[in-house]
Amino acid sequence: MGDTDQKPRGGIDRGITRRDMLVATGAATVSLGVLALNSAAAENAVQWDRETDILVVGSGVAAASAAITANQNGDDVLVIEKAPITGGTAAKSAGVLWIPDNFTLKAKGIDDRKEDCLRYMVRFSYPQHYDGADATLGISAAQYDLLAAFYDNASKTIDSLRSNGDLQIGEWRMFALDRPATDYLDQVPENKVPAGRALGPLKSDGTMGLGADLMTQLHASLQRRGVPVLTAHRATRIVMNAQGRVIGLECDAAGKTVRLRARKAVIFGSGGYAHNTEFVDAYQKQSLMGACAMPWSTGDFINIAGAAGASMGDLSTAWRSQIVLDEALQARTLAAGVFFPPGDSMLQVNRYGVRAVDENRNYNDRTTVHGYFDATQSEFPNLLMFMIYDQRSAEAFAGDYPLPATPTGGSHVLTGNTLAELGARIEARLAEVSRHTGGFSLSPDFVANLQQTITRFNGYALSGNDEEFHRGKYAYDNEWHWVFSPMRSDTKWPANKGPTVTMHPFRDEGPYYAIILAAGALDTSGGPAIDASARVLDTTGKPIAGLYGAGNCIASPSSRAYYGAGHTLGMATTFGFIAANAAHLEAVDSA
Ligand SMILES: Cc1cc2nc3c(=O)[nH]c(=O)nc-3n(C[C@H](O)[C@H](O)[C@H](O)COP(=O)(O)OP(=O)(O)OC[C@H]3O[C@@H](n4cnc5c(N)ncnc54)[C@H](O)[C@@H]3O)c2cc1C
């Protein structure tokens, strides 16, 4: 069950008693997610446990960016975090940030022009609307403004963090190739700067760090700046004044209701809802069987903001990744996703034994194939995909996740000496887990089709031309292969000398292997709608005064697209910066 219970807790602590008194006298109304104070007198009567100018909810990258920026602006800031530890999913991430027109590009004399970059973003996010000749490129002014705000503020955010000593950051390079990161849709003509927008945190020795290094630096900066961070404080309810302005929050701290006043604004950076199964069932019509987000990603902001009158943007989006079914069935919170399936004599097939996608496309786009619905059969034929590979890939790429260190080393790996035996093993495993998968099973012609699929694939590997899905045709597939799918140095198998490094013919003899893959996510990216100043909008499209959001808790400004490595952290950091700067300009609530 998701952690969505926002009901007021019982008990007779001071806050509850005062609130109950206000409600009883008609000075306030309380609903599932908002405490509305109906008069200035009621507002004056509230006993706040703490006061600040800007209250920031969450301690991941969106929240940390907002809190640092607010402090830089001279605002008094307080951060609350519901987990016992800080950093959110951002601290578990690889720490890469996608920042257009960044300082490393500028240093190389590469001009990442706004009009070009926006074309790339709109083309990727909204291919169904994209019109290069239109003033807003075929999308609505509101959608366009969000992306323009991201472009305008992304490099400013990083420059501000760098110049104020909050973050050491440099160009993120694809380590195996030692070159700048290639974007996730590098080949479209709209992408004029297809590599080099990814940055990453630098450790003190100058080497590239991970998300833990990113968040350690940002939190060290908050500490240096004297910004208090209260862990184990879960935001539960917005407090609004008689003018409908958000003036604070109630939160739950170990069962006690704590009331926090925000004289200027409340900024949420509280992450997605990947671990709220009720929301996943309601909003993720494409299956999402697990996620590698931290378990606190339960979408609290959806109910909290909804009760305050927020309009929901697109709730159905997520940063998608294939995941290993067996792992997801053991625990919904996963260590990692299958960001790039390793191996070259490797392909993926559906229940009919046929391929459905370029196996080496980026994780976000590749995973959408699981959601394909066959209208004739009324089924999702790709609900589960089967990653099939031979002894070459099992040994030469051993240890590249999700391949185990030895070919049969993991319980998630199924083996057969022939394709028929492998098919039987898959069928048996599917039967064991059928109550979790709607009885998903193999089609009777699975093995025969798989044989034909492999024969066709072997031809593509030899010619370098995947006639069905263009695997290996574009830079993304080939270059990211070296990052996620390095060959072992101690392997007896020859290096791939074929026309594309991503494909190698299967051996004629077994054993063969299979790993069952399902649709999952890093986290979701749907929630309340914001404007270009990160203000949360109400159902009439007007900003809710004093309420802001950034990162995975709000409807993603990029809709379904993942522009390149670091997209989610880059956007979350930038909109945290935007939110704090806009909140700085709010009038102080002085009731
Ligand atoms: C293995 C892995 C690798 C990744 N690598 C990258 C990468 O390299 N680059 C990239 O761009 N993205 C990456 N991601 C995705 C990225 O980590 C997330 O998209 C990003 O952390 C979102 O940032 P956020 O600030 O919105 O939320 P989070 O980092 O999830 O932080 C939200 C915080 O809010 C807190 N919170 C939630 N509800 C409440 C409440 N009611 N009250 C108080 N606090 C609350 C949570 O406990 C959490 O600490 C990766 C993810 C994973 C799992």
XYZ file of C-alpha atoms and ligand atoms in Angstrom:
644
model
C 0.000 0.000 0.000
C 1.133 3.492 -0.675
C 1.955 5.933 2.062
C -0.910 8.256 1.232
C -2.722 8.537 4.526
C -3.000 12.253 5.126
C -5.654 11.985 7.831
C -5.077 14.153 10.861
C -3.656 12.126 13.667
C -5.352 11.850 17.027
C -3.784 13.013 20.272
C -3.961 16.173 22.234
C -0.746 17.915 21.333
C -0.806 21.681 21.380
C -1.173 22.111 17.594
C -4.091 19.763 17.194
C -5.938 21.337 20.095
C -5.481 24.807 18.657
C -6.486 23.724 15.199
C -9.507 21.895 16.496
C -10.476 25.009 18.380
C -10.174 27.096 15.213
C -12.247 24.618 13.265
C -14.860 24.393 15.982
C -15.328 28.151 16.014
C -15.644 28.286 12.229
C -12.417 30.257 11.876
C -10.863 27.463 9.906
C -11.931 24.576 7.745
C -9.935 21.426 7.550
C -10.058 18.971 4.702
C -8.051 15.903 3.826
C -5.060 17.933 2.713
C -5.440 21.612 3.581
C -6.025 23.720 6.667
C -7.804 26.853 5.469
C -7.810 29.827 7.864
C -10.889 31.873 7.123
C -9.868 35.221 8.615
C -6.871 37.316 9.650
C -7.856 36.654 13.242
C -7.700 32.931 12.652
C -4.289 33.341 11.020
C -3.066 35.362 13.994
C -4.350 32.731 16.382
C -2.297 29.916 14.895
C 0.574 28.763 17.029
C 3.479 28.024 14.760
C 6.266 25.746 15.897
C 8.773 27.471 13.593
C 8.790 30.329 11.118
C 10.870 30.983 8.049
C 10.669 32.914 4.784
C 10.864 29.902 2.489
C 9.997 26.387 3.542
C 11.461 23.655 1.328
C 10.011 20.140 1.332
C 12.379 17.276 0.529
C 16.140 17.069 0.513
C 16.898 15.715 -2.968
C 18.424 17.787 -5.701
C 15.379 19.967 -6.498
C 14.970 20.865 -2.838
C 18.679 21.390 -2.175
C 19.001 23.640 -5.219
C 15.980 25.671 -4.082
C 17.240 25.952 -0.503
C 20.755 27.040 -1.494
C 19.390 29.586 -3.957
C 16.963 30.988 -1.396
C 19.803 31.353 1.092
C 21.957 33.049 -1.550
C 19.082 35.485 -2.076
C 19.113 36.358 1.605
C 15.910 34.539 2.493
C 15.523 32.631 5.714
C 15.132 28.961 4.718
C 14.032 25.782 6.465
C 14.212 22.323 4.850
C 12.094 19.379 5.965
C 12.664 15.788 4.890
C 10.414 12.872 5.781
C 13.120 10.207 5.631
C 15.595 9.697 8.456
C 18.373 10.513 5.980
C 18.861 13.299 3.438
C 19.534 13.247 -0.298
C 16.509 11.404 -1.712
C 16.851 9.369 -4.879
C 19.325 11.984 -6.096
C 21.882 10.607 -3.628
C 21.466 7.142 -5.156
C 21.790 8.379 -8.736
C 24.801 8.533 -11.005
C 24.827 12.297 -10.423
C 24.810 13.356 -14.087
C 23.085 16.677 -14.948
C 21.944 17.605 -18.477
C 22.594 21.336 -18.818
C 22.254 23.008 -22.218
C 24.610 25.865 -23.110
C 26.800 24.933 -20.137
C 30.188 26.359 -19.247
C 32.139 23.419 -20.684
C 30.480 23.847 -24.074
C 31.156 27.581 -23.957
C 34.807 26.944 -23.070
C 35.103 24.855 -26.224
C 33.471 27.572 -28.304
C 30.355 25.466 -28.934
C 27.306 27.684 -29.267
C 24.262 25.798 -27.938
C 21.809 28.376 -29.229
C 18.434 28.761 -27.561
C 16.415 28.463 -30.767
C 18.232 25.265 -31.759
C 18.077 23.668 -28.332
C 14.370 24.416 -28.013
C 13.790 22.775 -31.387
C 15.518 19.647 -30.116
C 13.549 19.641 -26.879
C 10.155 20.253 -28.497
C 10.832 17.751 -31.307
C 11.713 15.095 -28.704
C 8.961 15.895 -26.200
C 6.105 16.485 -28.613
C 6.773 14.781 -31.982
C 3.006 14.733 -32.527
C 2.840 18.552 -32.437
C 6.287 19.704 -33.517
C 6.250 22.429 -36.168
C 9.623 24.063 -36.699
C 8.058 27.027 -38.493
C 5.623 27.922 -35.727
C 6.467 30.650 -33.172
C 6.066 28.173 -30.300
C 7.173 25.207 -32.424
C 3.679 23.738 -32.542
C 3.082 23.426 -28.796
C 1.089 25.664 -26.472
C 2.637 28.867 -25.145
C 2.559 27.419 -21.631
C 4.424 24.272 -22.683
C 6.925 26.320 -24.677
C 7.513 28.756 -21.816
C 8.426 25.896 -19.468
C 11.102 24.633 -21.839
C 12.350 28.147 -22.559
C 12.598 28.776 -18.805
C 14.619 25.598 -18.454
C 17.022 26.666 -21.210
C 17.303 30.219 -19.836
C 18.069 29.084 -16.288
C 19.922 25.765 -16.569
C 23.436 27.086 -17.088
C 22.713 30.032 -14.750
C 21.850 27.528 -12.016
C 25.110 25.659 -12.433
C 27.161 28.844 -12.739
C 25.586 30.118 -9.531
C 26.334 26.886 -7.639
C 29.901 26.843 -8.980
C 30.738 30.454 -8.387
C 29.375 30.378 -4.838
C 31.387 27.281 -3.959
C 28.350 25.044 -3.506
C 29.305 22.506 -6.152
C 32.412 21.338 -7.961
C 31.254 20.171 -11.360
C 32.754 19.313 -14.729
C 32.051 17.769 -18.093
C 30.715 14.230 -17.700
C 32.572 11.962 -20.088
C 31.563 8.508 -21.269
C 34.321 6.773 -19.328
C 35.067 3.907 -21.716
C 35.451 6.248 -24.686
C 36.630 9.326 -22.786
C 34.407 11.667 -24.742
C 31.425 13.887 -23.906
C 28.082 12.160 -23.428
C 25.952 11.653 -26.520
C 22.317 12.770 -26.180
C 19.455 10.277 -26.176
C 18.181 11.439 -29.589
C 21.389 12.461 -31.240
C 20.444 11.759 -34.830
C 17.597 14.210 -35.467
C 18.542 17.326 -37.445
C 17.078 19.506 -34.680
C 19.864 18.402 -32.318
C 22.699 20.762 -33.203
C 24.810 19.886 -30.139
C 24.405 16.106 -29.917
C 27.099 15.624 -27.258
C 28.517 17.579 -24.330
C 25.493 18.803 -22.395
C 26.048 16.334 -19.536
C 27.904 17.496 -16.426
C 28.819 15.622 -13.267
C 29.991 16.375 -9.715
C 33.744 16.402 -9.171
C 35.285 14.803 -6.117
C 37.968 16.659 -4.182
C 40.661 14.849 -6.204
C 39.118 16.153 -9.430
C 37.724 12.784 -10.565
C 34.080 12.370 -11.532
C 31.728 11.554 -8.669
C 28.242 10.062 -8.390
C 24.914 11.223 -6.975
C 26.184 10.649 -3.440
C 28.997 13.130 -4.123
C 26.546 15.612 -5.636
C 24.245 15.499 -2.642
C 27.059 15.430 -0.093
C 28.392 18.662 -1.578
C 24.983 20.353 -1.715
C 24.148 19.369 1.856
C 27.576 20.419 3.093
C 26.833 23.772 1.510
C 23.468 24.000 3.286
C 25.213 23.232 6.557
C 27.885 25.881 5.918
C 25.150 28.358 5.124
C 23.368 27.525 8.371
C 20.197 26.253 6.708
C 18.436 23.852 9.103
C 17.376 20.502 7.650
C 14.819 18.644 9.776
C 14.751 14.939 8.947
C 11.826 12.674 9.891
C 9.424 15.554 9.211
C 6.751 14.552 6.707
C 4.717 17.329 5.105
C 1.081 16.344 5.397
C -1.072 19.414 4.895
C -0.914 22.905 3.491
C -2.041 25.848 5.609
C -3.778 28.614 3.649
C -4.878 32.048 4.753
C -8.173 33.768 4.032
C -6.838 35.078 0.697
C -6.042 31.555 -0.452
C -2.327 32.082 -0.038
C -0.160 29.214 1.166
C 1.385 30.377 4.431
C 2.784 27.193 5.854
C 2.548 23.500 6.379
C 1.618 20.934 8.903
C 3.954 18.036 9.133
C 4.197 14.823 11.011
C 7.283 14.333 13.158
C 7.222 10.949 14.877
C 3.465 11.144 15.351
C 3.466 14.737 16.516
C 1.906 17.452 14.371
C 4.335 20.290 13.822
C 3.172 23.524 12.221
C 5.688 25.517 10.157
C 5.042 29.007 8.885
C 6.429 30.235 5.560
C 6.318 34.025 5.309
C 7.014 33.953 1.558
C 6.489 30.517 0.070
C 6.563 26.753 0.317
C 8.603 24.930 -2.328
C 8.030 21.207 -2.800
C 10.806 19.003 -4.125
C 9.362 15.795 -2.760
C 10.035 13.325 -5.587
C 7.784 11.079 -7.653
C 5.216 8.426 -6.768
C 6.845 5.242 -8.068
C 6.336 3.491 -4.728
C 2.706 4.448 -4.234
C 0.979 1.454 -5.789
C -2.460 3.110 -5.715
C -1.180 6.009 -7.802
C 0.768 3.678 -10.078
C -2.381 1.659 -10.711
C -4.404 4.814 -11.319
C -2.003 6.792 -13.503
C 0.496 4.414 -15.081
C -1.603 2.655 -17.665
C 1.613 1.251 -19.050
C 2.750 -1.232 -16.419
C 5.365 -0.128 -13.905
C 6.305 -3.145 -11.834
C 9.125 -1.623 -9.815
C 11.427 1.346 -9.559
C 14.889 2.154 -8.352
C 13.731 5.362 -6.646
C 14.165 5.471 -2.883
C 11.125 4.052 -1.040
C 9.996 7.542 0.045
C 8.850 8.347 -3.501
C 5.170 8.032 -2.662
C 3.759 11.090 -4.398
C 2.651 12.913 -1.241
C 2.484 16.209 -3.115
C -0.330 14.996 -5.379
C -2.856 14.816 -2.543
C -1.395 17.753 -0.632
C -1.458 20.107 -3.635
C -4.726 18.677 -4.934
C -6.448 19.577 -1.677
C -5.129 23.123 -2.063
C -6.827 23.364 -5.456
C -3.893 22.475 -7.709
C -4.521 21.412 -11.236
C -2.869 18.148 -12.184
C -0.618 18.167 -15.197
C 0.225 14.950 -16.979
C 0.312 12.290 -14.271
C 1.168 9.422 -16.582
C 4.812 10.151 -17.283
C 7.828 8.453 -15.745
C 11.570 8.153 -16.255
C 11.238 4.647 -17.575
C 13.644 1.764 -17.480
C 13.349 -1.933 -18.073
C 13.817 -3.921 -14.876
C 14.485 -7.578 -14.064
C 11.125 -9.207 -13.316
C 12.495 -11.604 -10.697
C 14.036 -8.738 -8.740
C 10.868 -6.643 -8.927
C 8.791 -9.522 -7.586
C 11.067 -9.784 -4.564
C 11.005 -6.050 -3.779
C 9.475 -3.116 -5.616
C 12.395 -0.889 -4.663
C 15.237 -1.973 -6.898
C 18.947 -1.302 -6.763
C 19.065 -0.411 -10.466
C 17.260 -0.669 -13.768
C 18.433 -2.297 -16.990
C 19.652 1.008 -18.359
C 21.348 -0.683 -21.307
C 21.115 -4.435 -21.933
C 24.694 -5.704 -22.282
C 26.046 -8.117 -24.865
C 26.232 -8.149 -28.653
C 24.956 -11.663 -29.456
C 21.862 -10.603 -27.529
C 18.361 -9.535 -28.470
C 14.948 -9.126 -26.899
C 11.733 -10.808 -27.998
C 8.118 -10.716 -26.891
C 5.691 -13.555 -26.210
C 5.645 -14.370 -29.929
C 9.425 -14.711 -30.117
C 9.794 -11.573 -32.237
C 11.696 -8.376 -31.581
C 9.746 -5.226 -30.807
C 12.365 -2.515 -30.279
C 15.983 -1.467 -30.847
C 17.463 -3.149 -27.764
C 20.076 -0.406 -27.499
C 17.788 2.621 -27.516
C 17.837 4.748 -24.382
C 16.077 3.253 -21.350
C 13.228 5.756 -21.236
C 12.121 5.287 -24.846
C 12.906 1.565 -25.055
C 10.722 0.770 -22.058
C 7.628 2.302 -23.645
C 7.461 -0.740 -25.927
C 6.142 -2.791 -22.992
C 2.979 -0.674 -23.155
C 2.112 -1.536 -26.758
C -1.478 -2.795 -26.972
C -2.566 -5.209 -29.704
C -6.121 -4.157 -30.504
C -6.976 -7.356 -32.373
C -5.863 -9.790 -29.696
C -6.724 -7.372 -26.861
C -3.426 -7.972 -25.156
C -0.070 -6.419 -24.315
C 2.233 -8.777 -26.260
C 5.361 -7.008 -24.939
C 4.231 -6.782 -21.312
C 7.285 -8.883 -20.530
C 10.258 -9.010 -22.867
C 12.814 -11.812 -22.939
C 16.466 -10.865 -23.191
C 18.020 -13.808 -25.043
C 21.772 -14.333 -25.435
C 24.345 -17.024 -26.093
C 27.502 -18.287 -24.422
C 29.626 -15.568 -26.010
C 27.652 -12.750 -24.413
C 27.183 -14.682 -21.151
C 30.948 -14.963 -20.714
C 32.396 -11.952 -22.522
C 30.021 -9.468 -20.862
C 29.689 -11.298 -17.518
C 29.148 -8.885 -14.651
C 27.641 -6.117 -16.813
C 24.264 -5.720 -15.071
C 21.988 -7.693 -15.299
C 24.363 -10.424 -16.475
C 25.753 -12.265 -13.457
C 29.494 -12.668 -12.876
C 29.268 -16.257 -14.077
C 26.839 -17.364 -16.819
C 24.456 -19.250 -14.525
C 25.234 -17.256 -11.395
C 21.888 -15.549 -10.852
C 18.482 -17.034 -10.092
C 17.044 -14.563 -12.615
C 18.937 -16.281 -15.455
C 17.152 -19.115 -17.283
C 19.202 -21.589 -19.330
C 18.594 -24.176 -22.041
C 20.934 -26.230 -24.179
C 18.655 -25.604 -27.135
C 16.190 -22.852 -27.928
C 13.371 -25.357 -27.333
C 14.713 -26.121 -23.866
C 15.083 -22.415 -23.155
C 11.488 -21.805 -24.270
C 10.317 -24.532 -21.869
C 12.256 -22.942 -18.991
C 10.740 -19.543 -19.737
C 7.245 -21.035 -19.916
C 7.736 -22.777 -16.558
C 8.946 -19.571 -14.923
C 6.029 -17.602 -16.349
C 3.636 -20.150 -14.866
C 5.231 -19.680 -11.432
C 4.707 -15.910 -11.508
C 1.449 -15.842 -13.463
C -0.607 -14.246 -10.683
C 1.585 -11.141 -10.957
C 1.434 -10.918 -14.758
C -2.180 -11.566 -15.725
C -1.226 -15.098 -16.782
C 1.232 -13.830 -19.408
C 2.492 -16.864 -21.352
C 4.442 -17.727 -24.478
C 2.670 -18.145 -27.763
C 2.845 -21.763 -29.081
C 5.021 -20.586 -31.985
C 7.509 -18.810 -29.653
C 10.449 -21.175 -30.224
C 9.973 -21.418 -34.000
C 9.718 -17.650 -34.255
C 12.691 -17.140 -31.974
C 14.812 -19.324 -34.235
C 13.806 -17.212 -37.228
C 14.373 -14.002 -35.282
C 17.921 -15.087 -34.437
C 18.612 -16.067 -38.059
C 17.452 -12.638 -39.235
C 19.412 -10.895 -36.459
C 22.587 -12.788 -37.443
C 22.212 -11.381 -40.941
C 21.825 -7.857 -39.549
C 24.948 -8.357 -37.420
C 26.959 -9.377 -40.479
C 25.650 -6.589 -42.709
C 25.539 -3.959 -39.965
C 22.018 -3.133 -41.068
C 19.181 -3.928 -38.656
C 16.358 -3.687 -41.182
C 13.681 -3.754 -38.477
C 14.830 -1.439 -35.675
C 18.088 0.184 -36.871
C 20.064 -1.034 -33.876
C 23.586 0.317 -34.049
C 22.811 2.823 -36.775
C 23.145 5.935 -34.632
C 25.798 7.241 -32.299
C 23.734 6.698 -29.135
C 23.580 2.893 -29.532
C 27.230 2.470 -30.403
C 28.756 4.874 -27.922
C 26.672 3.987 -24.861
C 27.398 0.323 -25.601
C 30.968 0.969 -24.444
C 29.765 2.538 -21.190
C 27.271 -0.120 -20.077
C 28.504 -3.128 -22.011
C 32.287 -3.369 -21.880
C 33.777 -6.748 -22.829
C 35.780 -8.423 -20.090
C 39.514 -8.121 -20.542
C 40.015 -11.779 -19.567
C 37.574 -13.245 -22.090
C 38.457 -15.923 -24.611
C 35.862 -14.539 -27.024
C 37.163 -12.401 -29.902
C 36.352 -8.709 -30.002
C 33.432 -7.774 -32.198
C 34.930 -6.872 -35.560
C 31.541 -6.539 -37.261
C 30.240 -3.353 -38.856
C 28.526 -2.344 -35.591
C 29.799 -3.151 -32.134
C 26.270 -3.613 -30.825
C 25.437 -6.748 -32.869
C 27.247 -10.075 -33.239
C 25.811 -13.291 -34.708
C 24.544 -15.892 -32.224
C 26.359 -19.212 -32.071
C 24.638 -22.174 -33.718
C 24.901 -24.227 -30.562
C 23.740 -23.665 -26.994
C 23.619 -23.127 -24.189
C 21.291 -20.144 -24.527
C 20.164 -17.819 -21.770
C 17.148 -15.639 -20.996
C 16.373 -12.885 -18.481
C 12.759 -11.773 -18.154
C 12.386 -7.997 -18.301
C 9.434 -5.887 -17.179
C 8.594 -2.200 -17.394
C 9.835 -0.092 -14.500
C 11.154 3.353 -13.778
C 13.813 5.399 -12.082
C 10.866 7.320 -10.654
C 7.670 8.863 -11.987
C 7.578 12.420 -13.310
C 3.895 13.369 -13.173
C 2.128 15.677 -10.758
C 0.630 19.141 -10.335
C 1.064 21.615 -13.196
C 3.508 24.503 -12.779
C 4.206 27.625 -14.802
C 7.567 28.907 -16.017
C 8.227 30.404 -12.565
C 7.654 26.971 -10.941
C 4.417 28.249 -9.385
C 1.806 25.548 -8.878
C -1.316 26.310 -10.900
C -4.914 25.991 -9.792
C -7.721 24.536 -11.873
C -8.338 27.899 -13.558
C -4.687 28.108 -14.629
C -3.764 30.784 -12.069
C -0.824 30.331 -9.690
C -1.680 29.284 -6.144
C 0.001 32.088 -4.205
C 2.967 30.899 -2.214
C 3.127 27.339 -3.597
C 5.972 26.103 -5.809
C 7.207 22.760 -7.075
C 10.283 21.339 -8.799
C 11.684 17.956 -9.765
C 9.808 14.687 -9.912
C 6.904 15.874 -7.741
C 5.504 18.094 -10.507
C 4.375 17.381 -14.076
C 7.588 17.224 -16.040
C 8.196 20.281 -18.247
C 9.640 17.879 -20.835
C 6.557 15.647 -20.875
C 7.602 12.118 -21.902
C 11.082 12.876 -23.218
C 14.490 12.235 -21.635
C 16.841 14.497 -23.565
C 20.143 13.010 -22.506
C 22.151 11.667 -19.592
C 21.351 13.793 -16.560
C 18.008 15.041 -17.844
C 16.100 14.538 -14.590
C 18.721 15.996 -12.238
C 19.384 18.875 -14.644
C 15.709 19.835 -14.785
C 15.099 19.332 -11.063
C 18.105 21.474 -10.111
C 17.102 24.195 -12.552
C 13.464 24.388 -11.497
C 14.536 24.415 -7.844
C 16.629 27.501 -8.711
C 13.737 29.069 -10.634
C 11.325 28.420 -7.754
C 13.580 29.988 -5.129
C 14.197 33.082 -7.251
C 10.498 33.580 -7.922
C 9.616 32.912 -4.268
C 12.174 35.531 -3.229
C 10.005 38.168 -4.933
C 6.834 37.174 -3.058
C 5.497 39.713 -0.592
C 6.027 38.724 3.024
C 2.901 37.410 4.725
C 2.774 39.489 7.872
C -0.495 38.529 9.505
C 20.143 4.229 -9.789
C 19.693 5.585 -10.276
C 20.544 6.346 -11.070
C 20.117 7.598 -11.537
N 20.997 8.379 -12.221
C 20.614 9.592 -12.669
C 21.520 10.454 -13.304
O 22.718 10.198 -13.365
N 21.056 11.641 -13.788
C 19.755 11.995 -13.680
O 19.377 13.063 -14.172
N 18.868 11.235 -13.000
C 19.273 10.053 -12.479
N 18.408 9.303 -11.741
C 17.072 9.850 -11.442
C 17.185 10.897 -10.325
O 17.847 10.335 -9.211
C 15.826 11.436 -9.872
O 15.034 11.737 -10.983
C 16.058 12.691 -9.013
O 16.699 12.295 -7.825
C 14.792 13.453 -8.695
O 15.136 14.510 -7.834
P 14.044 15.191 -6.862
O 14.785 16.216 -6.106
O 12.870 15.580 -7.653
O 13.560 14.008 -5.917
P 14.309 13.049 -4.907
O 15.768 12.992 -5.143
O 13.571 11.768 -4.964
O 14.081 13.752 -3.486
C 12.788 13.873 -2.957
C 12.879 13.923 -1.438
O 11.632 14.348 -0.897
C 11.367 13.595 0.279
N 9.916 13.610 0.550
C 8.944 12.953 -0.119
N 7.738 13.236 0.414
C 7.956 14.074 1.454
C 7.110 14.700 2.401
N 5.786 14.502 2.408
N 7.670 15.508 3.344
C 9.020 15.709 3.389
N 9.868 15.121 2.507
C 9.347 14.322 1.543
C 11.911 12.223 -0.064
O 12.145 11.446 1.096
C 13.194 12.574 -0.814
O 14.289 12.706 0.061
C 18.819 8.064 -11.235
C 17.984 7.314 -10.423
C 18.421 6.091 -9.928
C 17.518 5.345 -9.024
